[in-house]
Coordinates of C-alpha atoms in Angstrom, one line a residue:
Chain A
M1 CA -2.9 -14.8 -26.1
G2 CA 0.6 -15.1 -27.5
Q3 CA 1.4 -14.5 -31.1
P4 CA 1.9 -18.1 -32.3
P5 CA -1.3 -19.5 -30.6
L6 CA -3.3 -16.6 -32.0
S7 CA -1.9 -17.3 -35.6
Q8 CA -2.8 -21.0 -35.2
R9 CA -6.3 -20.1 -34.1
I10 CA -6.8 -17.8 -37.0
Q11 CA -5.5 -20.4 -39.5
R12 CA -7.8 -23.0 -38.0
L13 CA -10.8 -20.6 -38.3
E14 CA -9.8 -19.8 -41.9
R15 CA -9.7 -23.5 -42.7
E16 CA -13.1 -24.1 -41.1
L17 CA -14.7 -21.2 -42.9
G18 CA -12.9 -21.9 -46.2
I19 CA -11.9 -18.2 -46.7
R20 CA -8.9 -16.1 -46.0
L21 CA -9.5 -13.5 -43.2
F22 CA -6.2 -11.7 -43.2
E23 CA -3.5 -10.9 -45.7
R24 CA -0.1 -11.4 -44.1
S25 CA 3.2 -10.1 -45.3
S26 CA 6.4 -10.2 -43.3
R27 CA 5.7 -6.8 -41.7
H28 CA 1.9 -6.2 -41.9
V29 CA -1.4 -8.0 -41.3
T30 CA -4.5 -6.5 -42.9
I31 CA -8.0 -7.8 -42.9
T32 CA -9.3 -9.1 -46.2
H33 CA -12.6 -8.0 -47.9
G34 CA -14.1 -11.4 -46.9
G35 CA -13.0 -10.8 -43.3
T36 CA -14.6 -7.4 -43.3
L37 CA -17.9 -8.9 -44.6
L38 CA -17.9 -11.4 -41.7
L39 CA -16.9 -8.9 -39.0
A40 CA -20.4 -7.5 -38.3
E41 CA -21.9 -10.9 -37.9
A42 CA -19.1 -12.1 -35.7
R43 CA -19.6 -9.1 -33.4
E44 CA -23.3 -9.9 -33.2
I45 CA -22.5 -13.5 -32.2
L46 CA -20.2 -12.3 -29.5
T47 CA -22.9 -9.9 -28.1
R48 CA -25.4 -12.8 -28.2
S49 CA -23.1 -15.1 -26.4
E50 CA -22.5 -12.5 -23.7
A51 CA -26.3 -12.3 -23.3
L52 CA -26.4 -16.1 -23.0
L53 CA -23.7 -15.9 -20.3
A54 CA -25.7 -13.2 -18.4
T55 CA -28.8 -15.4 -18.5
A56 CA -26.8 -18.4 -17.3
R57 CA -25.5 -16.2 -14.5
R58 CA -29.0 -15.3 -13.3
I59 CA -30.1 -18.9 -13.4
R60 CA -26.9 -19.9 -11.4
D61 CA -27.6 -17.1 -8.9
G62 CA -31.0 -18.5 -8.2
E63 CA -32.9 -15.7 -9.9
S64 CA -34.1 -17.9 -12.7
G65 CA -37.4 -16.7 -14.2
L66 CA -37.5 -13.5 -12.3
L67 CA -37.0 -10.0 -13.8
R68 CA -36.8 -7.1 -11.5
A69 CA -38.1 -4.1 -13.5
A70 CA -39.1 -0.5 -12.8
L71 CA -41.2 2.2 -14.4
P72 CA -41.3 5.9 -13.4
P73 CA -44.6 7.2 -11.9
D74 CA -45.5 9.3 -15.0
V75 CA -46.2 6.4 -17.4
S76 CA -49.9 6.1 -18.2
G77 CA -52.0 3.2 -17.0
E78 CA -52.8 2.2 -20.6
T79 CA -49.1 2.0 -21.4
I80 CA -48.4 -0.2 -18.4
A81 CA -51.3 -2.5 -19.3
A82 CA -50.0 -2.9 -22.9
L83 CA -46.5 -3.5 -21.8
L84 CA -47.4 -6.2 -19.3
A85 CA -49.5 -8.1 -21.9
D86 CA -46.7 -7.8 -24.5
F87 CA -44.0 -8.9 -22.1
A88 CA -46.0 -12.0 -21.1
D89 CA -46.3 -12.9 -24.8
R90 CA -42.6 -12.5 -25.4
Q91 CA -41.3 -14.1 -22.2
A92 CA -43.9 -16.5 -20.9
G93 CA -41.5 -18.3 -18.6
T94 CA -40.3 -15.1 -16.8
E95 CA -42.0 -13.7 -13.8
L96 CA -42.0 -9.9 -13.9
E97 CA -41.5 -8.1 -10.6
L98 CA -42.6 -4.5 -11.5
H99 CA -41.9 -1.5 -9.3
E100 CA -42.9 2.1 -9.6
L101 CA -39.7 4.0 -9.0
T102 CA -38.3 7.4 -9.9
T103 CA -35.2 7.6 -11.9
A104 CA -33.1 8.4 -8.8
Q105 CA -34.5 5.4 -7.0
Q106 CA -33.8 3.2 -10.0
L107 CA -30.2 4.4 -10.2
D108 CA -29.7 3.5 -6.5
R109 CA -31.1 0.0 -7.1
F110 CA -29.0 -0.5 -10.2
G111 CA -25.9 0.5 -8.1
A112 CA -26.9 -2.1 -5.5
G113 CA -27.5 -4.8 -8.1
A114 CA -31.2 -4.9 -7.0
L115 CA -32.7 -4.0 -10.3
D116 CA -32.4 -5.7 -13.7
V117 CA -34.0 -3.2 -16.0
G118 CA -35.9 0.1 -15.9
L119 CA -37.3 3.0 -17.8
V120 CA -35.3 6.1 -16.8
H121 CA -35.7 9.8 -17.5
H122 CA -32.8 11.7 -19.0
P123 CA -30.7 13.5 -18.1
C124 CA -29.4 11.0 -15.5
D125 CA -26.0 9.6 -14.5
V126 CA -25.5 6.6 -16.8
S127 CA -22.3 5.3 -15.2
G128 CA -22.3 1.5 -15.1
L129 CA -25.4 1.3 -17.3
E130 CA -26.2 0.5 -20.9
I131 CA -29.3 2.1 -22.5
G132 CA -31.7 1.5 -25.3
P133 CA -32.9 4.1 -27.9
L134 CA -34.0 7.5 -26.6
L135 CA -37.7 8.1 -26.8
R136 CA -39.1 11.6 -26.8
R137 CA -42.5 12.4 -25.3
E138 CA -43.3 15.9 -26.5
L139 CA -44.3 18.5 -24.0
G140 CA -47.0 21.1 -24.8
V141 CA -48.1 24.0 -22.7
L142 CA -51.2 24.3 -20.6
L143 CA -52.8 27.8 -20.8
R144 CA -55.9 29.5 -19.5
H145 CA -58.5 29.6 -22.4
D146 CA -58.3 33.4 -22.6
H147 CA -54.5 33.6 -22.8
P148 CA -53.6 35.3 -26.1
A149 CA -51.3 32.4 -27.0
A150 CA -54.3 30.0 -26.8
Q151 CA -55.4 31.3 -30.2
L152 CA -52.2 29.8 -31.8
T153 CA -51.8 26.2 -33.0
D154 CA -48.1 26.2 -32.2
V155 CA -47.0 28.4 -29.4
P156 CA -43.5 29.8 -29.4
L157 CA -41.9 29.6 -26.0
A158 CA -41.2 33.3 -26.2
A159 CA -45.0 34.0 -26.3
L160 CA -45.1 32.8 -22.6
T161 CA -43.0 35.8 -21.5
G162 CA -44.5 37.6 -18.5
H163 CA -46.1 34.4 -17.1
D164 CA -45.1 32.3 -14.1
L165 CA -44.2 28.7 -14.7
V166 CA -45.5 25.8 -12.6
L167 CA -42.8 23.1 -12.5
F168 CA -42.2 20.0 -10.5
P169 CA -40.1 20.5 -7.3
R170 CA -36.4 20.8 -8.3
A171 CA -35.2 18.2 -5.7
D172 CA -37.2 15.5 -7.6
A173 CA -35.0 15.7 -10.6
P174 CA -32.5 18.7 -10.5
A175 CA -30.8 17.9 -13.8
L176 CA -34.1 17.7 -15.7
H177 CA -35.5 20.8 -13.9
D178 CA -32.5 22.8 -14.9
E179 CA -32.4 21.5 -18.4
L180 CA -36.1 22.5 -19.0
L181 CA -35.4 26.0 -17.7
T182 CA -32.2 26.4 -19.8
T183 CA -34.1 25.3 -22.9
C184 CA -36.9 27.8 -22.1
A185 CA -34.3 30.6 -21.7
R186 CA -32.5 29.5 -24.9
N187 CA -35.8 29.9 -26.7
G188 CA -36.7 33.3 -25.3
Y189 CA -38.8 32.4 -22.2
T190 CA -37.4 33.3 -18.8
P191 CA -40.4 32.8 -16.4
T192 CA -41.1 35.8 -14.1
A193 CA -41.2 33.2 -11.3
V194 CA -41.0 29.4 -11.1
R195 CA -43.6 28.0 -8.8
H196 CA -43.1 24.5 -7.6
G197 CA -46.0 22.1 -7.7
Q198 CA -46.9 18.7 -8.8
S199 CA -50.5 17.7 -8.3
P200 CA -52.9 18.3 -11.2
S201 CA -55.3 20.3 -9.0
F202 CA -52.6 22.6 -7.8
I203 CA -51.3 23.2 -11.3
R204 CA -54.9 23.8 -12.5
G205 CA -55.5 26.2 -9.6
L206 CA -52.4 28.3 -10.5
I207 CA -53.2 28.4 -14.2
L208 CA -56.8 29.5 -13.6
S209 CA -56.2 32.0 -10.9
S210 CA -52.9 33.6 -11.7
Q211 CA -52.4 33.0 -15.5
A212 CA -49.4 30.8 -14.8
V213 CA -48.5 28.2 -17.4
A214 CA -47.3 24.6 -17.1
F215 CA -45.8 22.0 -19.4
S216 CA -47.3 18.6 -19.9
P217 CA -47.3 15.7 -22.4
R218 CA -50.5 15.5 -24.4
D219 CA -51.2 11.9 -23.3
T220 CA -51.7 12.8 -19.7
Q221 CA -54.5 15.3 -20.4
P222 CA -57.9 14.4 -19.0
A223 CA -60.7 13.4 -21.4
P224 CA -62.9 15.3 -21.8
P225 CA -60.5 18.3 -21.5
H226 CA -61.0 20.9 -18.8
P227 CA -63.3 23.7 -20.2
Q228 CA -61.0 26.5 -19.2
I229 CA -57.5 25.0 -19.7
I230 CA -56.1 24.5 -23.2
W231 CA -53.2 22.3 -24.2
R232 CA -51.1 23.6 -27.1
H233 CA -48.1 22.3 -29.1
L234 CA -44.9 24.3 -28.6
A235 CA -43.5 25.6 -31.9
G236 CA -40.5 23.5 -32.9
T237 CA -41.2 21.0 -30.1
P238 CA -38.3 22.3 -28.0
L239 CA -39.3 20.5 -24.8
A240 CA -39.7 16.8 -24.1
W241 CA -39.4 14.1 -21.5
R242 CA -36.6 11.8 -22.8
H243 CA -36.8 8.2 -21.7
S244 CA -34.8 5.1 -22.4
V245 CA -34.7 1.6 -21.1
A246 CA -31.5 1.0 -19.0
W247 CA -29.8 -2.1 -17.6
R248 CA -26.6 -2.8 -15.8
Q249 CA -23.5 -2.9 -18.0
G250 CA -22.8 -6.5 -19.1
H251 CA -26.1 -7.8 -17.7
R252 CA -28.2 -7.8 -20.9
D253 CA -30.1 -11.0 -21.5
A254 CA -33.2 -12.3 -23.2
A255 CA -35.6 -11.1 -20.4
V256 CA -34.0 -7.6 -20.4
D257 CA -34.4 -7.5 -24.2
A258 CA -38.0 -8.6 -24.0
F259 CA -38.8 -5.9 -21.4
A260 CA -37.0 -3.2 -23.4
E261 CA -38.9 -4.2 -26.5
A262 CA -42.3 -4.3 -24.7
V263 CA -41.7 -0.9 -23.1
T264 CA -40.7 0.7 -26.4
Q265 CA -43.7 -0.9 -28.2
A266 CA -46.1 0.2 -25.5
L267 CA -44.9 3.8 -25.5
W268 CA -45.1 3.9 -29.3
G269 CA -48.6 2.4 -29.2
T270 CA -50.3 4.6 -26.6
D271 CA -48.3 7.7 -26.1
T272 CA -47.2 10.6 -28.4
V273 CA -43.6 9.4 -28.6
S274 CA -41.0 10.0 -31.3
M275 CA -37.3 9.1 -31.7
D276 CA -34.8 11.6 -30.3
Q277 CA -34.1 14.6 -32.4
P278 CA -30.8 15.1 -34.3
L279 CA -28.0 16.3 -32.0
P280 CA -27.6 20.1 -32.0
P281 CA -24.1 21.7 -32.5
L282 CA -21.9 21.6 -29.4
H283 CA -19.4 24.4 -29.0
L284 CA -16.7 23.4 -26.5
R285 CA -15.3 26.3 -24.6
P286 CA -11.6 26.5 -23.6
T287 CA -12.4 25.5 -20.0
A288 CA -13.6 22.1 -21.4
E289 CA -10.0 20.9 -21.4
Y290 CA -10.7 18.4 -24.2
W291 CA -11.3 18.7 -27.9
L292 CA -11.9 16.2 -30.7
Chain B
M1 CA -23.0 9.8 8.0
T2 CA -21.8 13.0 9.7
R3 CA -23.5 16.3 9.3
T4 CA -20.7 17.6 7.1
Q5 CA -20.9 14.5 4.9
D6 CA -24.6 15.0 4.7
H7 CA -24.2 18.7 3.6
I8 CA -21.7 17.7 1.0
R9 CA -23.9 14.9 -0.4
T10 CA -26.9 17.3 -0.5
A11 CA -24.8 19.9 -2.4
F12 CA -23.8 17.4 -5.0
A13 CA -27.3 16.1 -5.4
D14 CA -28.6 19.7 -5.7
A15 CA -26.1 20.3 -8.5
A16 CA -27.2 17.1 -10.2
V17 CA -23.8 15.4 -9.9
T18 CA -22.3 12.3 -8.3
G19 CA -19.3 13.4 -6.3
W20 CA -16.4 12.0 -4.4
L21 CA -14.4 14.2 -2.1
H22 CA -11.5 14.2 0.4
A23 CA -10.2 17.2 2.3
C24 CA -7.5 17.4 5.0
D25 CA -5.7 19.8 7.2
I26 CA -2.2 19.7 5.9
D27 CA -0.7 20.2 9.3
T28 CA -3.0 18.3 11.7
G29 CA -4.1 15.5 9.4
A30 CA -7.8 16.1 10.4
E31 CA -10.0 15.0 7.5
V32 CA -13.4 15.0 5.8
G33 CA -14.4 12.6 3.1
L34 CA -17.3 11.4 1.0
H35 CA -16.3 8.1 -0.6
P36 CA -12.7 9.3 -0.5
D37 CA -11.2 5.9 -1.6
H38 CA -13.5 5.5 -4.6
P39 CA -11.5 5.1 -7.9
V40 CA -11.9 8.2 -10.0
V41 CA -10.8 9.3 -13.5
T42 CA -8.2 12.0 -13.2
A43 CA -8.2 13.4 -16.7
S44 CA -6.1 16.6 -16.6
V45 CA -5.6 16.4 -12.8
H46 CA -2.9 13.9 -13.8
K47 CA -0.9 16.9 -15.1
L48 CA -0.1 17.5 -11.4
C49 CA 1.6 14.1 -11.1
L50 CA 3.5 14.8 -14.3
L51 CA 4.6 18.2 -12.9
V52 CA 6.0 16.6 -9.7
A53 CA 7.8 13.9 -11.8
L54 CA 9.3 16.6 -14.0
H55 CA 10.7 18.3 -11.0
Q56 CA 12.0 15.1 -9.5
R57 CA 13.9 14.2 -12.7
A58 CA 15.3 17.7 -12.9
E59 CA 16.4 17.4 -9.3
Q60 CA 18.2 14.2 -10.2
G61 CA 20.0 16.1 -12.9
D62 CA 18.3 14.3 -15.9
F63 CA 17.6 17.7 -17.5
D64 CA 17.6 21.4 -16.8
L65 CA 14.2 23.1 -16.5
T66 CA 15.5 26.1 -18.4
E67 CA 16.3 23.9 -21.4
Q68 CA 14.5 25.2 -24.5
I69 CA 12.2 23.0 -26.6
E70 CA 11.1 23.7 -30.2
V71 CA 7.4 23.3 -30.8
P72 CA 6.6 23.1 -34.5
P73 CA 3.0 24.1 -35.5
T74 CA 2.3 20.6 -36.9
G75 CA 0.4 18.1 -34.9
R76 CA -1.2 20.8 -32.6
T77 CA -4.7 19.6 -33.4
F78 CA -6.0 19.0 -29.9
G79 CA -6.3 22.1 -27.8
L80 CA -8.2 25.3 -27.2
T81 CA -5.5 26.8 -25.0
G82 CA -1.8 27.5 -24.9
L83 CA 0.5 25.9 -27.5
G84 CA -2.5 23.8 -28.6
A85 CA -4.2 27.0 -29.9
M86 CA -1.1 28.8 -31.3
L87 CA -0.5 28.9 -35.0
D88 CA 3.2 29.5 -35.4
P89 CA 6.4 27.8 -34.4
A90 CA 7.2 28.3 -30.8
R91 CA 10.1 27.8 -28.5
V92 CA 9.7 27.5 -24.7
S93 CA 11.7 26.2 -21.8
L94 CA 10.6 23.1 -20.0
R95 CA 9.4 25.1 -17.0
D96 CA 7.4 27.5 -19.2
A97 CA 5.8 24.5 -20.9
A98 CA 4.9 23.4 -17.4
Y99 CA 3.4 26.8 -16.7
L100 CA 1.1 26.4 -19.8
M101 CA 0.2 22.9 -18.8
M102 CA -0.8 24.0 -15.3
S103 CA -2.3 27.4 -15.9
V104 CA -4.5 26.6 -18.9
S105 CA -4.3 22.8 -19.0
D106 CA -2.4 22.9 -22.3
N107 CA -2.5 19.4 -23.7
I108 CA 0.3 20.0 -26.2
A109 CA 2.7 21.3 -23.5
A110 CA 1.7 18.3 -21.3
D111 CA 2.5 15.7 -23.9
L112 CA 5.8 17.5 -24.8
L113 CA 6.8 17.2 -21.1
L114 CA 5.5 13.7 -20.8
E115 CA 7.7 12.7 -23.8
R116 CA 10.7 13.9 -21.8
V117 CA 9.7 12.6 -18.4
G118 CA 8.1 9.3 -19.5
L119 CA 4.9 7.6 -18.3
D120 CA 6.9 5.2 -16.1
A121 CA 8.6 8.0 -14.3
V122 CA 5.3 9.6 -13.5
N123 CA 4.1 6.3 -12.1
R124 CA 7.3 5.8 -10.2
T125 CA 6.9 9.2 -8.6
T126 CA 3.3 8.6 -7.5
T127 CA 4.1 5.1 -6.2
Q128 CA 7.1 6.4 -4.3
L129 CA 5.0 9.1 -2.6
G130 CA 2.6 6.3 -1.4
L131 CA -0.3 7.0 -3.9
A132 CA -1.2 3.3 -4.2
H133 CA -4.3 3.8 -6.3
T134 CA -2.9 6.4 -8.8
L135 CA -1.8 5.2 -12.2
A136 CA -1.2 6.8 -15.6
V137 CA -1.8 4.4 -18.5
H138 CA -1.7 6.8 -21.4
T139 CA -0.6 10.2 -22.7
F140 CA -3.1 13.0 -23.0
R141 CA -3.2 12.6 -26.8
Q142 CA -3.9 8.9 -26.4
L143 CA -6.7 9.7 -23.9
L144 CA -8.3 12.2 -26.3
D145 CA -7.9 9.6 -29.1
T146 CA -10.0 7.1 -27.2
I147 CA -12.8 9.6 -26.9
K148 CA -12.5 10.4 -30.6
K149 CA -12.7 6.7 -31.4
D150 CA -15.6 6.0 -29.0
A151 CA -17.6 9.1 -30.1
G152 CA -17.6 7.8 -33.7
P153 CA -18.2 9.7 -36.9
S154 CA -20.5 12.5 -35.5
G155 CA -17.6 13.8 -33.5
T156 CA -18.0 16.4 -30.9
R157 CA -21.8 16.7 -31.1
A158 CA -22.1 13.0 -30.3
L159 CA -20.8 13.8 -26.8
S160 CA -24.2 15.1 -25.7
D161 CA -25.8 11.8 -26.5
P162 CA -26.1 9.6 -23.4
H163 CA -25.4 6.5 -25.6
T164 CA -21.9 7.9 -26.4
I165 CA -21.4 8.6 -22.7
T166 CA -22.1 4.9 -21.8
R167 CA -19.5 3.9 -24.5
L168 CA -16.6 6.2 -23.5
T169 CA -13.7 4.1 -22.0
A170 CA -12.2 7.4 -20.9
L171 CA -14.9 7.6 -18.2
D172 CA -14.0 4.1 -16.7
P173 CA -11.4 4.4 -14.0
A174 CA -10.3 0.9 -14.7
R175 CA -9.3 1.7 -18.3
T176 CA -7.8 5.2 -18.1
N177 CA -5.6 7.5 -15.9
R178 CA -6.9 7.2 -12.4
S179 CA -6.6 7.9 -8.7
T180 CA -8.7 8.5 -5.6
P181 CA -9.6 11.7 -3.8
R182 CA -7.5 10.6 -0.8
D183 CA -4.4 9.9 -3.0
M184 CA -4.7 13.4 -4.4
T185 CA -4.8 15.2 -1.1
R186 CA -1.8 13.1 0.0
L187 CA 0.1 14.3 -3.1
L188 CA -0.9 17.9 -2.4
S189 CA 0.1 17.6 1.3
C190 CA 3.5 16.2 0.2
I191 CA 4.0 19.2 -2.1
W192 CA 3.0 21.7 0.6
R193 CA 5.2 20.0 3.2
D194 CA 8.2 19.8 0.8
E195 CA 8.2 16.1 1.0
A196 CA 8.0 15.6 -2.8
G197 CA 11.4 17.3 -3.5
T198 CA 13.6 20.1 -2.4
P199 CA 12.0 23.3 -1.1
D200 CA 13.1 25.1 -4.3
H201 CA 11.2 22.6 -6.4
G202 CA 8.3 22.5 -4.0
A203 CA 8.0 26.3 -4.3
A204 CA 8.1 26.2 -8.1
I205 CA 5.3 23.5 -8.1
R206 CA 3.2 25.5 -5.7
R207 CA 3.7 28.7 -7.7
L208 CA 2.4 27.0 -10.9
L209 CA -0.7 25.6 -9.1
G210 CA -1.4 29.2 -7.9
L211 CA -1.2 30.4 -11.5
Q212 CA -4.2 28.4 -12.8
V213 CA -6.6 30.9 -14.5
W214 CA -9.9 29.1 -14.1
P215 CA -12.2 30.7 -11.5
H216 CA -15.3 28.5 -11.9
R217 CA -14.6 25.5 -9.7
L218 CA -12.6 25.2 -6.5
A219 CA -11.8 29.0 -6.3
S220 CA -15.5 29.8 -6.7
G221 CA -16.1 28.4 -3.2
F222 CA -13.7 30.9 -1.6
P223 CA -14.7 34.4 -2.6
F224 CA -12.3 35.9 -0.1
D225 CA -9.5 38.3 -1.1
D226 CA -7.3 37.1 1.8
V227 CA -7.6 33.4 1.0
H228 CA -5.2 31.8 -1.5
V229 CA -6.4 29.0 -3.7
A230 CA -4.1 26.9 -5.9
G231 CA -5.3 24.0 -7.9
K232 CA -5.5 21.9 -11.0
T233 CA -8.7 21.0 -12.8
G234 CA -9.6 17.9 -14.9
S235 CA -12.5 17.6 -17.3
L236 CA -14.0 15.1 -19.8
P237 CA -17.6 14.7 -21.0
T238 CA -19.8 14.7 -17.9
L239 CA -16.6 14.8 -15.6
R240 CA -15.5 17.9 -13.7
N241 CA -12.7 17.6 -11.2
E242 CA -10.4 19.9 -9.2
V243 CA -7.7 19.2 -6.6
G244 CA -6.0 22.0 -4.8
V245 CA -4.9 23.7 -1.6
V246 CA -6.7 26.5 0.2
E247 CA -4.6 28.7 2.5
Y248 CA -5.9 31.1 5.1
P249 CA -4.0 34.1 6.5
D250 CA -4.1 32.5 10.0
G251 CA -1.8 29.7 8.7
G252 CA -4.5 27.1 8.1
R253 CA -3.9 25.2 4.9
Y254 CA -6.2 22.5 3.5
A255 CA -5.7 20.0 0.7
V256 CA -9.0 19.3 -1.2
A257 CA -9.8 16.8 -3.9
V258 CA -13.2 16.9 -5.6
F259 CA -14.2 14.6 -8.5
T260 CA -17.7 14.8 -10.0
R261 CA -19.8 13.2 -12.7
A262 CA -22.8 15.1 -14.0
A263 CA -26.2 13.6 -14.9
N264 CA -26.6 16.1 -17.8
T265 CA -24.4 15.5 -20.8
A266 CA -24.3 19.2 -21.7
A267 CA -20.8 20.7 -21.9
T268 CA -21.8 24.0 -20.3
L269 CA -23.1 23.4 -16.8
P270 CA -22.1 26.3 -14.5
A271 CA -23.8 24.7 -11.4
A272 CA -21.8 21.5 -11.8
D273 CA -18.5 23.5 -11.9
A274 CA -19.5 25.7 -8.9
V275 CA -20.5 22.7 -6.7
I276 CA -16.8 21.8 -6.6
G277 CA -16.2 25.0 -4.8
T278 CA -19.3 24.7 -2.7
A279 CA -18.4 21.2 -1.5
A280 CA -14.8 22.1 -0.8
R281 CA -15.9 25.1 1.2
I282 CA -18.3 22.9 3.4
A283 CA -15.3 20.5 4.0
V284 CA -12.8 23.3 4.7
D285 CA -15.3 25.1 7.1
A286 CA -15.7 21.8 9.0
L287 CA -11.9 21.4 9.2
R288 CA -11.6 25.0 10.4
A289 CA -14.4 24.8 13.0
P290 CA -12.1 24.1 16.0
R291 CA -9.9 27.0 14.9
T292 CA -12.7 29.5 14.4
R293 CA -14.4 28.5 17.6
R294 CA -11.1 29.0 19.5
R295 CA -10.7 32.5 18.1
S296 CA -14.2 33.6 18.8
G297 CA -13.7 32.5 22.4
T298 CA -16.7 30.2 22.6

């Protein structure tokens, strides 16, 4: 927009609102106090109008009333039930097409424009996405009942030294796999060996027979608990699954918002979830090539 | 997808990065690529374009590369290397500033040179060499300023938050200095074939690319004392790049451009650095296969 039309638009807006938005001198333009007070609300209106346009686009594209959504396989059945009920309340006119997809599968579908919203595990490549708040599902440790650390209420990671770790296969989520091992190392636990396995029976077998340990959220523990396997908090809660709802950049609309809200509420309601922890210090090394 | 492409893709996935690569034999034009025309953020890789433009303007007689520039200590707030990390007034020649820019990615030296060369001249150079998808839209200071602004009041530590990463305009090829892997191997091929300037200038540019000190990316894939690796890295939060040339004693020389984006927001990710070398090596081995087969007589 050229300078004169912009000035005219601002003057018209000031007349309409009945307040001055900018102080103008011959050289400078500065925003007024009144203008600053209106700014946050104006931005919000712009975001809302973008959401309206996104919804309109979906209707135009013939996808009216359908939300293609995904959840990772590790969300509990109770959480899914709660979220489906809540979503139906919030967005009665929208049909929810819900898929069980890993984070990698969700990213592929986002890239192809075949998914509207999903719950992803971090770390993941967020290019082209926007994300909701990070939710943290604390991980505790599974130990054989006679492990010395089973006597503690909060187990320091370093107390696991000397024991093998059973972890999901690295190829399933290499970034998360490496991040967990780095956090273990940072907190004084470098497993003697990492043994890859996924199924509850395999993990139980290794814990019982070879005194290996495994990490797990509390909410996935069987009730009643296994008589010989104990779940314990980790001291300082260093490990967690980090989730957030994600959607394609610029494609947020009422249905996406409703799904994001329903997922967040359901996870809060049925799982041991907390908001993300404060960010730790970050020391950039010279090879980083950037600096703030 | 060929076997080589599949190997490269697997290597990237294994290192938890998304990667784009182009590699070519400088003399035969044989090539290997994985999404080689995908737009990528260049970051400090663009210092290579600036270096070529600097030499072209010197060749045209616009300035002498031995000319001294005064560098006052004020305003050196953005660097962990070179002039950006020095405390006292300094005086360097244009070509020594170029050495600091290429060997340790010195941002202060780069912007001093960019002030002399001009952003337009950098873009004229890349356009004239046929790099149709390469464009510089801001100086290195301006680039870092966009990150500072997008990161907000928490500063550096906000860079490990995935929300910050989704907000950084510096990570969007449409809104920052950009290129493609194929454009970058074309530039390197021009430099190695003396098509970007006189042989003297070409030799000076190649020398500087060979003086880069970082061992962790492209060079890590070629742990061979008789193989020469010359390159320039580029990095931003979650981005790790390097473009360079690998030369074998049998005369084989290969231009490689690797651009990556990591899933993890951590600043220290040795595996993400190393996969640049791993992927480059897979590509170069594939390009060298006809040659090595011939030599072993099979």
